[in-house]
């Protein structure tokens, strides 16, 4: 069978873009097939809904914002390119509030920190000492300690719960599903991240423009056939005849793999299917409201709010000042799943009750515009990002990344990222997805360089 291209990359999110940039440096021919009518995947900036103000509906922070992160230098280049057009305002304030908008007692806050440190220490011990034992959920491991340490209702309990919920927000899943064996206490002093005010999706578009990558939009891959030992047939919904290639990089999200949206012929090996099943998948949604005026403090503010009901409800809120006048809620885990079942009007009602509770002194007007994401219902994502569910571990990520079909099908995406040499396991992020794509492309380059088959571009 004649070959059309050396390599097909499935998906034009960060991983697909990373793979394409690396292949662009070689003489191999390749094409990126993307199901959506846009690039960026789960890094998507909406520049239309909110009067031209760019709002990320997926990723919006560059995590590990340091010079060795490829997104760091792209961010710097974008800023230099746009000069004054690019707001780089890091003036951000984090405010912890009680459920009714009142300030927290700093003494009680301190007590809550001590309790959380004890709970985290208990988890660390479990993670270090229990190689032989079965994994358990974070919730199960801390439950009895929590009950002992957090006896009475009141502000102290609410603050402890909100500190715990902050970790759940980060993982986009509740403790009941997260692996205790994989627990690592986050050292807040080492966190270095950058809020991309012009939009993380915008940054990915800029990267694609810079590299002039061959991307075919609106092309849904439906089947990958590796039955022939030399070639791979890629079937899509938009082209009748299959695209024939030698290697493929599959970067579709873990959610799509769990839903088996692409048929593999022959079927994927059992170890790969197990890993797909085992790895956890979190859900984070963004509810974005724009108001005619700003009724909160002038700076860009992050509100962390305690609650009296389910832990973490409306915990994390980003307020963008005038002229944006925008409030963004980050909703995660079970609560995000629950709210996805509601209509926009029903969600708005809940959000407004919360807002009027937390700003009791202000006349909170109805919003002029609103947008609610539903990432678990998105047919090209089916969730937000991966995490360690009970019984998954670093080996699971390695299996997700491992090639199949005699090394001809390569796997990339945020759920596959690891770097054994530096012991980095930060899957779940845009930059890690990007790096995983580069890794897959380099592996293909090594394979095809040493074979005599490669087609020139
Ligand atoms: C609400 C939210 C907030 C987040 N916040 C952050 C953050 O602040 N910082 C951060 O670093 N990360 C964040 N993330 C995670 C980050 O967005 C992802 O880890 C990253 O974008 C994943 O990149 P990827 O290339 O692996 O997958 P994707 O970006 O999902 O790319 C995969 C691509 O494959 C396409 N595709 C799917 N099926 C097919 C098919 N059959 N045929 C062809 N194409 C297909 C999809 O349309 C998509 O474009 C967030 C995610 C969400 C949802």
mmCIF file of N, CA and C in Angstrom, residues 234-360:
data_model
loop_
_atom_site.group_PDB
_atom_site.id
_atom_site.type_symbol
_atom_site.label_atom_id
_atom_site.label_comp_id
_atom_site.label_asym_id
_atom_site.label_seq_id
_atom_site.Cartn_x
_atom_site.Cartn_y
_atom_site.Cartn_z
ATOM 1 N N UNK A 234 -5.311 5.271 8.799
ATOM 2 C CA UNK A 234 -6.051 6.159 9.710
ATOM 3 C C UNK A 234 -7.357 6.538 9.022
ATOM 4 N N UNK A 235 -8.470 6.166 9.613
ATOM 5 C CA UNK A 235 -9.779 6.520 9.037
ATOM 6 C C UNK A 235 -10.308 7.765 9.737
ATOM 7 N N UNK A 236 -10.890 8.652 8.949
ATOM 8 C CA UNK A 236 -11.465 9.864 9.536
ATOM 9 C C UNK A 236 -12.905 10.009 9.065
ATOM 10 N N UNK A 237 -13.630 10.909 9.729
ATOM 11 C CA UNK A 237 -15.037 11.105 9.363
ATOM 12 C C UNK A 237 -15.168 11.950 8.103
ATOM 13 N N UNK A 238 -14.112 12.676 7.722
ATOM 14 C CA UNK A 238 -14.270 13.615 6.615
ATOM 15 C C UNK A 238 -13.622 13.177 5.301
ATOM 16 N N UNK A 239 -12.715 12.202 5.354
ATOM 17 C CA UNK A 239 -12.071 11.772 4.104
ATOM 18 C C UNK A 239 -12.430 10.303 3.884
ATOM 19 N N UNK A 240 -12.919 9.976 2.658
ATOM 20 C CA UNK A 240 -13.398 8.606 2.405
ATOM 21 C C UNK A 240 -12.280 7.582 2.531
ATOM 22 N N UNK A 241 -11.169 7.820 1.807
ATOM 23 C CA UNK A 241 -10.114 6.805 1.844
ATOM 24 C C UNK A 241 -9.205 7.059 3.049
ATOM 25 N N UNK A 242 -8.641 5.994 3.625
ATOM 26 C CA UNK A 242 -7.798 6.190 4.812
ATOM 27 C C UNK A 242 -6.495 6.909 4.474
ATOM 28 N N UNK A 243 -5.930 7.574 5.473
ATOM 29 C CA UNK A 243 -4.589 8.143 5.309
ATOM 30 C C UNK A 243 -3.619 7.041 5.728
ATOM 31 N N UNK A 244 -2.641 6.785 4.868
ATOM 32 C CA UNK A 244 -1.691 5.707 5.164
ATOM 33 C C UNK A 244 -0.378 6.329 5.643
ATOM 34 N N UNK A 245 0.100 5.822 6.775
ATOM 35 C CA UNK A 245 1.344 6.380 7.336
ATOM 36 C C UNK A 245 2.174 5.249 7.942
ATOM 37 N N UNK A 246 3.351 5.649 8.443
ATOM 38 C CA UNK A 246 4.209 4.624 9.073
ATOM 39 C C UNK A 246 4.120 4.669 10.592
ATOM 40 N N UNK A 247 3.912 5.869 11.114
ATOM 41 C CA UNK A 247 3.829 6.027 12.567
ATOM 42 C C UNK A 247 2.660 6.953 12.875
ATOM 43 N N UNK A 248 2.081 6.753 14.066
ATOM 44 C CA UNK A 248 1.017 7.660 14.495
ATOM 45 C C UNK A 248 1.283 8.068 15.943
ATOM 46 N N UNK A 249 0.994 9.336 16.248
ATOM 47 C CA UNK A 249 1.057 9.807 17.637
ATOM 48 C C UNK A 249 -0.380 10.087 18.068
ATOM 49 N N UNK A 250 -0.847 9.341 19.051
ATOM 50 C CA UNK A 250 -2.224 9.519 19.531
ATOM 51 C C UNK A 250 -2.184 10.443 20.750
ATOM 52 N N UNK A 251 -2.787 11.622 20.621
ATOM 53 C CA UNK A 251 -2.757 12.579 21.749
ATOM 54 C C UNK A 251 -4.165 12.873 22.269
ATOM 55 N N UNK A 252 -5.136 12.053 21.896
ATOM 56 C CA UNK A 252 -6.504 12.378 22.346
ATOM 57 C C UNK A 252 -6.569 12.254 23.869
ATOM 58 N N UNK A 253 -7.460 13.021 24.501
ATOM 59 C CA UNK A 253 -7.502 13.041 25.970
ATOM 60 C C UNK A 253 -7.829 11.682 26.592
ATOM 61 N N UNK A 254 -7.409 11.531 27.849
ATOM 62 C CA UNK A 254 -7.702 10.304 28.600
ATOM 63 C C UNK A 254 -9.214 10.026 28.608
ATOM 64 N N UNK A 255 -10.014 11.089 28.699
ATOM 65 C CA UNK A 255 -11.474 10.920 28.698
ATOM 66 C C UNK A 255 -11.950 10.232 27.426
ATOM 67 N N UNK A 256 -11.372 10.595 26.282
ATOM 68 C CA UNK A 256 -11.761 9.971 25.003
ATOM 69 C C UNK A 256 -11.284 8.522 24.960
ATOM 70 N N UNK A 257 -10.093 8.271 25.535
ATOM 71 C CA UNK A 257 -9.596 6.882 25.560
ATOM 72 C C UNK A 257 -10.516 6.031 26.427
ATOM 73 N N UNK A 258 -10.952 6.582 27.559
ATOM 74 C CA UNK A 258 -11.860 5.824 28.427
ATOM 75 C C UNK A 258 -13.177 5.536 27.701
ATOM 76 N N UNK A 259 -13.619 6.485 26.890
ATOM 77 C CA UNK A 259 -14.893 6.315 26.157
ATOM 78 C C UNK A 259 -14.709 5.524 24.861
ATOM 79 N N UNK A 260 -13.468 5.162 24.553
ATOM 80 C CA UNK A 260 -13.136 4.390 23.336
ATOM 81 C C UNK A 260 -13.689 5.057 22.082
ATOM 82 N N UNK A 261 -13.401 6.346 21.931
ATOM 83 C CA UNK A 261 -13.944 7.082 20.785
ATOM 84 C C UNK A 261 -13.217 6.740 19.486
ATOM 85 N N UNK A 262 -12.019 6.170 19.585
ATOM 86 C CA UNK A 262 -11.324 5.687 18.377
ATOM 87 C C UNK A 262 -11.269 4.162 18.451
ATOM 88 N N UNK A 263 -11.584 3.516 17.331
ATOM 89 C CA UNK A 263 -11.489 2.048 17.281
ATOM 90 C C UNK A 263 -10.068 1.677 16.869
ATOM 91 N N UNK A 264 -9.446 0.801 17.648
ATOM 92 C CA UNK A 264 -8.109 0.314 17.289
ATOM 93 C C UNK A 264 -8.242 -1.098 16.746
ATOM 94 N N UNK A 265 -7.612 -1.316 15.608
ATOM 95 C CA UNK A 265 -7.681 -2.622 14.955
ATOM 96 C C UNK A 265 -6.263 -3.117 14.716
ATOM 97 N N UNK A 266 -5.751 -4.178 15.334
ATOM 98 C CA UNK A 266 -6.407 -4.980 16.361
ATOM 99 C C UNK A 266 -6.612 -4.167 17.644
ATOM 100 N N UNK A 267 -7.477 -4.641 18.549
ATOM 101 C CA UNK A 267 -7.749 -3.883 19.773
ATOM 102 C C UNK A 267 -6.480 -3.636 20.590
ATOM 103 N N UNK A 268 -6.516 -2.621 21.419
ATOM 104 C CA UNK A 268 -5.355 -2.295 22.257
ATOM 105 C C UNK A 268 -5.061 -3.456 23.205
ATOM 106 N N UNK A 269 -3.771 -3.663 23.527
ATOM 107 C CA UNK A 269 -3.446 -4.749 24.466
ATOM 108 C C UNK A 269 -4.069 -4.495 25.845
ATOM 109 N N UNK A 270 -4.244 -5.574 26.575
ATOM 110 C CA UNK A 270 -4.929 -5.490 27.867
ATOM 111 C C UNK A 270 -4.215 -4.536 28.834
ATOM 112 N N UNK A 271 -2.864 -4.540 28.849
ATOM 113 C CA UNK A 271 -2.149 -3.676 29.793
ATOM 114 C C UNK A 271 -2.440 -2.202 29.529
ATOM 115 N N UNK A 272 -2.625 -1.846 28.232
ATOM 116 C CA UNK A 272 -2.927 -0.446 27.900
ATOM 117 C C UNK A 272 -4.357 -0.116 28.343
ATOM 118 N N UNK A 273 -5.272 -1.041 28.090
ATOM 119 C CA UNK A 273 -6.674 -0.797 28.470
ATOM 120 C C UNK A 273 -6.798 -0.656 29.989
ATOM 121 N N UNK A 274 -6.046 -1.489 30.712
ATOM 122 C CA UNK A 274 -6.066 -1.428 32.183
ATOM 123 C C UNK A 274 -5.576 -0.065 32.670
ATOM 124 N N UNK A 275 -4.475 0.395 32.063
ATOM 125 C CA UNK A 275 -3.897 1.681 32.490
ATOM 126 C C UNK A 275 -4.883 2.818 32.217
ATOM 127 N N UNK A 276 -5.538 2.756 31.063
ATOM 128 C CA UNK A 276 -6.526 3.792 30.715
ATOM 129 C C UNK A 276 -7.655 3.791 31.743
ATOM 130 N N UNK A 277 -8.059 2.591 32.124
ATOM 131 C CA UNK A 277 -9.153 2.450 33.075
ATOM 132 C C UNK A 277 -8.731 2.939 34.471
ATOM 133 N N UNK A 278 -7.472 2.616 34.851
ATOM 134 C CA UNK A 278 -7.026 2.900 36.219
ATOM 135 C C UNK A 278 -6.740 4.373 36.497
ATOM 136 N N UNK A 279 -6.174 5.052 35.516
ATOM 137 C CA UNK A 279 -5.757 6.440 35.758
ATOM 138 C C UNK A 279 -6.985 7.291 36.074
ATOM 139 N N UNK A 280 -6.833 8.197 37.023
ATOM 140 C CA UNK A 280 -7.964 9.041 37.405
ATOM 141 C C UNK A 280 -8.150 10.202 36.439
ATOM 142 N N UNK A 281 -9.386 10.664 36.342
ATOM 143 C CA UNK A 281 -9.684 11.805 35.466
ATOM 144 C C UNK A 281 -10.547 12.788 36.249
ATOM 145 N N UNK A 282 -10.019 13.987 36.449
ATOM 146 C CA UNK A 282 -10.747 14.986 37.230
ATOM 147 C C UNK A 282 -11.659 15.828 36.357
ATOM 148 N N UNK A 283 -12.530 16.557 37.037
ATOM 149 C CA UNK A 283 -13.396 17.489 36.307
ATOM 150 C C UNK A 283 -13.300 18.869 36.944
ATOM 151 N N UNK A 284 -12.976 19.833 36.097
ATOM 152 C CA UNK A 284 -13.021 21.234 36.536
ATOM 153 C C UNK A 284 -13.845 21.998 35.514
ATOM 154 N N UNK A 285 -14.767 22.813 35.994
ATOM 155 C CA UNK A 285 -15.513 23.690 35.087
ATOM 156 C C UNK A 285 -15.318 25.132 35.492
ATOM 157 N N UNK A 286 -15.493 25.994 34.517
ATOM 158 C CA UNK A 286 -15.402 27.431 34.808
ATOM 159 C C UNK A 286 -16.756 28.061 34.556
ATOM 160 N N UNK A 287 -17.208 28.828 35.542
ATOM 161 C CA UNK A 287 -18.425 29.620 35.359
ATOM 162 C C UNK A 287 -17.973 31.069 35.315
ATOM 163 N N UNK A 288 -18.254 31.718 34.211
ATOM 164 C CA UNK A 288 -17.742 33.075 34.008
ATOM 165 C C UNK A 288 -18.918 34.046 33.937
ATOM 166 N N UNK A 289 -18.887 35.074 34.777
ATOM 167 C CA UNK A 289 -19.958 36.078 34.773
ATOM 168 C C UNK A 289 -19.349 37.452 34.550
ATOM 169 N N UNK A 290 -19.984 38.229 33.667
ATOM 170 C CA UNK A 290 -19.519 39.607 33.469
ATOM 171 C C UNK A 290 -20.604 40.564 33.957
ATOM 172 N N UNK A 291 -20.165 41.601 34.675
ATOM 173 C CA UNK A 291 -21.110 42.564 35.239
ATOM 174 C C UNK A 291 -20.919 43.931 34.599
ATOM 175 N N UNK A 292 -21.921 44.777 34.748
ATOM 176 C CA UNK A 292 -21.817 46.125 34.170
ATOM 177 C C UNK A 292 -20.867 46.984 34.998
ATOM 178 N N UNK A 293 -20.651 46.605 36.245
ATOM 179 C CA UNK A 293 -19.730 47.376 37.087
ATOM 180 C C UNK A 293 -18.994 46.440 38.045
ATOM 181 N N UNK A 294 -17.913 46.970 38.599
ATOM 182 C CA UNK A 294 -17.120 46.176 39.542
ATOM 183 C C UNK A 294 -17.608 46.473 40.956
ATOM 184 N N UNK A 295 -18.043 45.446 41.677
ATOM 185 C CA UNK A 295 -18.553 45.687 43.033
ATOM 186 C C UNK A 295 -17.637 45.066 44.090
ATOM 187 N N UNK A 296 -16.401 44.774 43.679
ATOM 188 C CA UNK A 296 -15.431 44.210 44.620
ATOM 189 C C UNK A 296 -14.172 45.059 44.596
ATOM 190 N N UNK A 297 -13.215 44.666 45.410
ATOM 191 C CA UNK A 297 -11.976 45.414 45.559
ATOM 192 C C UNK A 297 -11.262 45.597 44.214
ATOM 193 N N UNK A 298 -10.456 46.669 44.112
ATOM 194 C CA UNK A 298 -9.913 47.048 42.805
ATOM 195 C C UNK A 298 -8.939 46.055 42.171
ATOM 196 N N UNK A 299 -8.151 45.359 42.981
ATOM 197 C CA UNK A 299 -7.114 44.499 42.396
ATOM 198 C C UNK A 299 -7.702 43.230 41.796
ATOM 199 N N UNK A 300 -6.862 42.535 41.010
ATOM 200 C CA UNK A 300 -7.269 41.183 40.624
ATOM 201 C C UNK A 300 -7.208 40.342 41.890
ATOM 202 N N UNK A 301 -8.289 39.700 42.208
ATOM 203 C CA UNK A 301 -8.377 39.058 43.509
ATOM 204 C C UNK A 301 -8.775 37.603 43.363
ATOM 205 N N UNK A 302 -8.165 36.763 44.169
ATOM 206 C CA UNK A 302 -8.626 35.380 44.243
ATOM 207 C C UNK A 302 -9.292 35.202 45.600
ATOM 208 N N UNK A 303 -10.546 34.814 45.575
ATOM 209 C CA UNK A 303 -11.264 34.600 46.828
ATOM 210 C C UNK A 303 -11.287 33.118 47.143
ATOM 211 N N UNK A 304 -10.903 32.771 48.363
ATOM 212 C CA UNK A 304 -11.073 31.391 48.826
ATOM 213 C C UNK A 304 -12.101 31.459 49.936
ATOM 214 N N UNK A 305 -13.182 30.728 49.771
ATOM 215 C CA UNK A 305 -14.289 30.921 50.690
ATOM 216 C C UNK A 305 -14.652 29.595 51.360
ATOM 217 N N UNK A 306 -14.889 29.642 52.655
ATOM 218 C CA UNK A 306 -15.301 28.423 53.365
ATOM 219 C C UNK A 306 -16.763 28.155 53.040
ATOM 220 N N UNK A 307 -17.242 26.979 53.401
ATOM 221 C CA UNK A 307 -18.677 26.774 53.219
ATOM 222 C C UNK A 307 -19.238 25.902 54.325
ATOM 223 N N UNK A 308 -20.544 25.966 54.433
ATOM 224 C CA UNK A 308 -21.201 25.253 55.530
ATOM 225 C C UNK A 308 -21.719 23.899 55.061
ATOM 226 N N UNK A 309 -21.809 23.731 53.731
ATOM 227 C CA UNK A 309 -22.363 22.458 53.239
ATOM 228 C C UNK A 309 -21.230 21.581 52.723
ATOM 229 N N UNK A 310 -21.425 21.032 51.510
ATOM 230 C CA UNK A 310 -20.447 20.156 50.866
ATOM 231 C C UNK A 310 -19.084 20.865 50.793
ATOM 232 N N UNK A 311 -18.002 20.190 51.208
ATOM 233 C CA UNK A 311 -16.676 20.805 51.205
ATOM 234 C C UNK A 311 -16.304 21.301 49.799
ATOM 235 N N UNK A 312 -15.894 22.558 49.717
ATOM 236 C CA UNK A 312 -15.350 23.052 48.456
ATOM 237 C C UNK A 312 -16.346 23.673 47.498
ATOM 238 N N UNK A 313 -17.623 23.776 47.883
ATOM 239 C CA UNK A 313 -18.593 24.434 46.980
ATOM 240 C C UNK A 313 -18.196 25.894 46.804
ATOM 241 N N UNK A 314 -18.090 26.340 45.598
ATOM 242 C CA UNK A 314 -17.701 27.733 45.306
ATOM 243 C C UNK A 314 -16.494 28.164 46.127
ATOM 244 N N UNK A 315 -15.506 27.280 46.209
ATOM 245 C CA UNK A 315 -14.320 27.572 47.020
ATOM 246 C C UNK A 315 -13.461 28.650 46.374
ATOM 247 N N UNK A 316 -13.262 28.541 45.063
ATOM 248 C CA UNK A 316 -12.192 29.274 44.396
ATOM 249 C C UNK A 316 -12.781 30.217 43.349
ATOM 250 N N UNK A 317 -12.555 31.492 43.530
ATOM 251 C CA UNK A 317 -13.174 32.485 42.653
ATOM 252 C C UNK A 317 -12.136 33.522 42.244
ATOM 253 N N UNK A 318 -12.036 33.775 40.948
ATOM 254 C CA UNK A 318 -11.086 34.786 40.464
ATOM 255 C C UNK A 318 -11.889 36.014 40.035
ATOM 256 N N UNK A 319 -11.538 37.179 40.582
ATOM 257 C CA UNK A 319 -12.262 38.407 40.232
ATOM 258 C C UNK A 319 -11.347 39.298 39.396
ATOM 259 N N UNK A 320 -11.743 39.584 38.173
ATOM 260 C CA UNK A 320 -10.944 40.463 37.308
ATOM 261 C C UNK A 320 -11.560 41.863 37.361
ATOM 262 N N UNK A 321 -10.725 42.874 37.648
ATOM 263 C CA UNK A 321 -11.280 44.214 37.869
ATOM 264 C C UNK A 321 -11.764 44.890 36.583
ATOM 265 N N UNK A 322 -12.266 46.096 36.734
ATOM 266 C CA UNK A 322 -12.716 46.908 35.613
ATOM 267 C C UNK A 322 -11.532 47.152 34.658
ATOM 268 N N UNK A 323 -11.644 47.182 33.353
ATOM 269 C CA UNK A 323 -12.902 47.189 32.607
ATOM 270 C C UNK A 323 -13.514 45.805 32.364
ATOM 271 N N UNK A 324 -12.820 44.721 32.805
ATOM 272 C CA UNK A 324 -13.378 43.395 32.536
ATOM 273 C C UNK A 324 -14.660 43.176 33.352
ATOM 274 N N UNK A 325 -14.613 43.519 34.635
ATOM 275 C CA UNK A 325 -15.754 43.283 35.547
ATOM 276 C C UNK A 325 -16.223 41.833 35.470
ATOM 277 N N UNK A 326 -15.247 40.933 35.555
ATOM 278 C CA UNK A 326 -15.572 39.515 35.361
ATOM 279 C C UNK A 326 -15.232 38.714 36.616
ATOM 280 N N UNK A 327 -16.131 37.804 36.959
ATOM 281 C CA UNK A 327 -15.867 36.874 38.061
ATOM 282 C C UNK A 327 -15.885 35.455 37.494
ATOM 283 N N UNK A 328 -14.826 34.694 37.822
ATOM 284 C CA UNK A 328 -14.714 33.322 37.303
ATOM 285 C C UNK A 328 -14.719 32.356 38.481
ATOM 286 N N UNK A 329 -15.620 31.401 38.452
ATOM 287 C CA UNK A 329 -15.671 30.370 39.490
ATOM 288 C C UNK A 329 -15.009 29.113 38.957
ATOM 289 N N UNK A 330 -14.154 28.506 39.786
ATOM 290 C CA UNK A 330 -13.570 27.209 39.413
ATOM 291 C C UNK A 330 -14.307 26.144 40.218
ATOM 292 N N UNK A 331 -15.019 25.292 39.534
ATOM 293 C CA UNK A 331 -15.853 24.288 40.211
ATOM 294 C C UNK A 331 -15.286 22.914 39.865
ATOM 295 N N UNK A 332 -15.052 22.090 40.876
ATOM 296 C CA UNK A 332 -14.377 20.810 40.591
ATOM 297 C C UNK A 332 -15.075 19.618 41.241
ATOM 298 N N UNK A 333 -14.612 18.436 40.824
ATOM 299 C CA UNK A 333 -15.002 17.180 41.473
ATOM 300 C C UNK A 333 -16.492 16.893 41.386
ATOM 301 N N UNK A 334 -17.008 16.275 42.447
ATOM 302 C CA UNK A 334 -18.417 15.837 42.466
ATOM 303 C C UNK A 334 -19.347 17.011 42.197
ATOM 304 N N UNK A 335 -18.990 18.149 42.797
ATOM 305 C CA UNK A 335 -19.865 19.310 42.663
ATOM 306 C C UNK A 335 -19.946 19.758 41.195
ATOM 307 N N UNK A 336 -18.817 19.674 40.494
ATOM 308 C CA UNK A 336 -18.814 20.040 39.068
ATOM 309 C C UNK A 336 -19.708 19.079 38.282
ATOM 310 N N UNK A 337 -19.635 17.786 38.624
ATOM 311 C CA UNK A 337 -20.492 16.802 37.941
ATOM 312 C C UNK A 337 -21.962 17.105 38.213
ATOM 313 N N UNK A 338 -22.264 17.435 39.479
ATOM 314 C CA UNK A 338 -23.667 17.728 39.831
ATOM 315 C C UNK A 338 -24.186 18.923 39.042
ATOM 316 N N UNK A 339 -23.379 19.993 39.031
ATOM 317 C CA UNK A 339 -23.855 21.221 38.381
ATOM 318 C C UNK A 339 -23.982 21.054 36.870
ATOM 319 N N UNK A 340 -23.161 20.167 36.290
ATOM 320 C CA UNK A 340 -23.260 19.963 34.831
ATOM 321 C C UNK A 340 -24.637 19.453 34.426
ATOM 322 N N UNK A 341 -25.329 18.832 35.382
ATOM 323 C CA UNK A 341 -26.648 18.281 35.047
ATOM 324 C C UNK A 341 -27.725 19.368 35.017
ATOM 325 N N UNK A 342 -27.403 20.551 35.552
ATOM 326 C CA UNK A 342 -28.405 21.621 35.627
ATOM 327 C C UNK A 342 -28.408 22.455 34.350
ATOM 328 N N UNK A 343 -29.495 23.197 34.151
ATOM 329 C CA UNK A 343 -29.533 24.132 33.023
ATOM 330 C C UNK A 343 -28.704 25.361 33.391
ATOM 331 N N UNK A 344 -28.389 26.174 32.387
ATOM 332 C CA UNK A 344 -27.629 27.406 32.650
ATOM 333 C C UNK A 344 -28.373 28.287 33.655
ATOM 334 N N UNK A 345 -29.694 28.365 33.497
ATOM 335 C CA UNK A 345 -30.484 29.240 34.384
ATOM 336 C C UNK A 345 -30.397 28.736 35.824
ATOM 337 N N UNK A 346 -30.446 27.418 35.993
ATOM 338 C CA UNK A 346 -30.373 26.859 37.353
ATOM 339 C C UNK A 346 -28.989 27.087 37.969
ATOM 340 N N UNK A 347 -27.950 26.941 37.138
ATOM 341 C CA UNK A 347 -26.586 27.185 37.651
ATOM 342 C C UNK A 347 -26.473 28.649 38.072
ATOM 343 N N UNK A 348 -26.960 29.532 37.207
ATOM 344 C CA UNK A 348 -26.859 30.969 37.484
ATOM 345 C C UNK A 348 -27.544 31.309 38.808
ATOM 346 N N UNK A 349 -28.672 30.690 39.046
ATOM 347 C CA UNK A 349 -29.407 30.957 40.289
ATOM 348 C C UNK A 349 -28.529 30.617 41.501
ATOM 349 N N UNK A 350 -27.873 29.441 41.447
ATOM 350 C CA UNK A 350 -27.014 29.026 42.576
ATOM 351 C C UNK A 350 -25.830 29.975 42.747
ATOM 352 N N UNK A 351 -25.238 30.359 41.611
ATOM 353 C CA UNK A 351 -24.060 31.229 41.667
ATOM 354 C C UNK A 351 -24.441 32.586 42.269
ATOM 355 N N UNK A 352 -25.609 33.094 41.882
ATOM 356 C CA UNK A 352 -26.011 34.418 42.370
ATOM 357 C C UNK A 352 -26.324 34.384 43.870
ATOM 358 N N UNK A 353 -26.893 33.273 44.349
ATOM 359 C CA UNK A 353 -27.146 33.154 45.800
ATOM 360 C C UNK A 353 -25.808 33.253 46.529
ATOM 361 N N UNK A 354 -24.822 32.523 45.999
ATOM 362 C CA UNK A 354 -23.492 32.540 46.613
ATOM 363 C C UNK A 354 -22.904 33.956 46.603
ATOM 364 N N UNK A 355 -22.979 34.617 45.440
ATOM 365 C CA UNK A 355 -22.354 35.945 45.322
ATOM 366 C C UNK A 355 -22.981 36.940 46.288
ATOM 367 N N UNK A 356 -24.300 36.862 46.423
ATOM 368 C CA UNK A 356 -24.988 37.832 47.296
ATOM 369 C C UNK A 356 -24.697 37.530 48.766
ATOM 370 N N UNK A 357 -24.344 36.268 49.032
ATOM 371 C CA UNK A 357 -23.970 35.899 50.402
ATOM 372 C C UNK A 357 -22.574 36.446 50.734
ATOM 373 N N UNK A 358 -21.702 36.379 49.744
ATOM 374 C CA UNK A 358 -20.309 36.729 50.029
ATOM 375 C C UNK A 358 -20.046 38.235 49.920
ATOM 376 N N UNK A 359 -20.902 38.939 49.195
ATOM 377 C CA UNK A 359 -20.786 40.410 49.129
ATOM 378 C C UNK A 359 -22.046 41.033 49.722
ATOM 379 N N UNK A 360 -22.300 40.819 51.034
ATOM 380 C CA UNK A 360 -23.578 41.264 51.597
ATOM 381 C C UNK A 360 -23.754 42.781 51.578
#
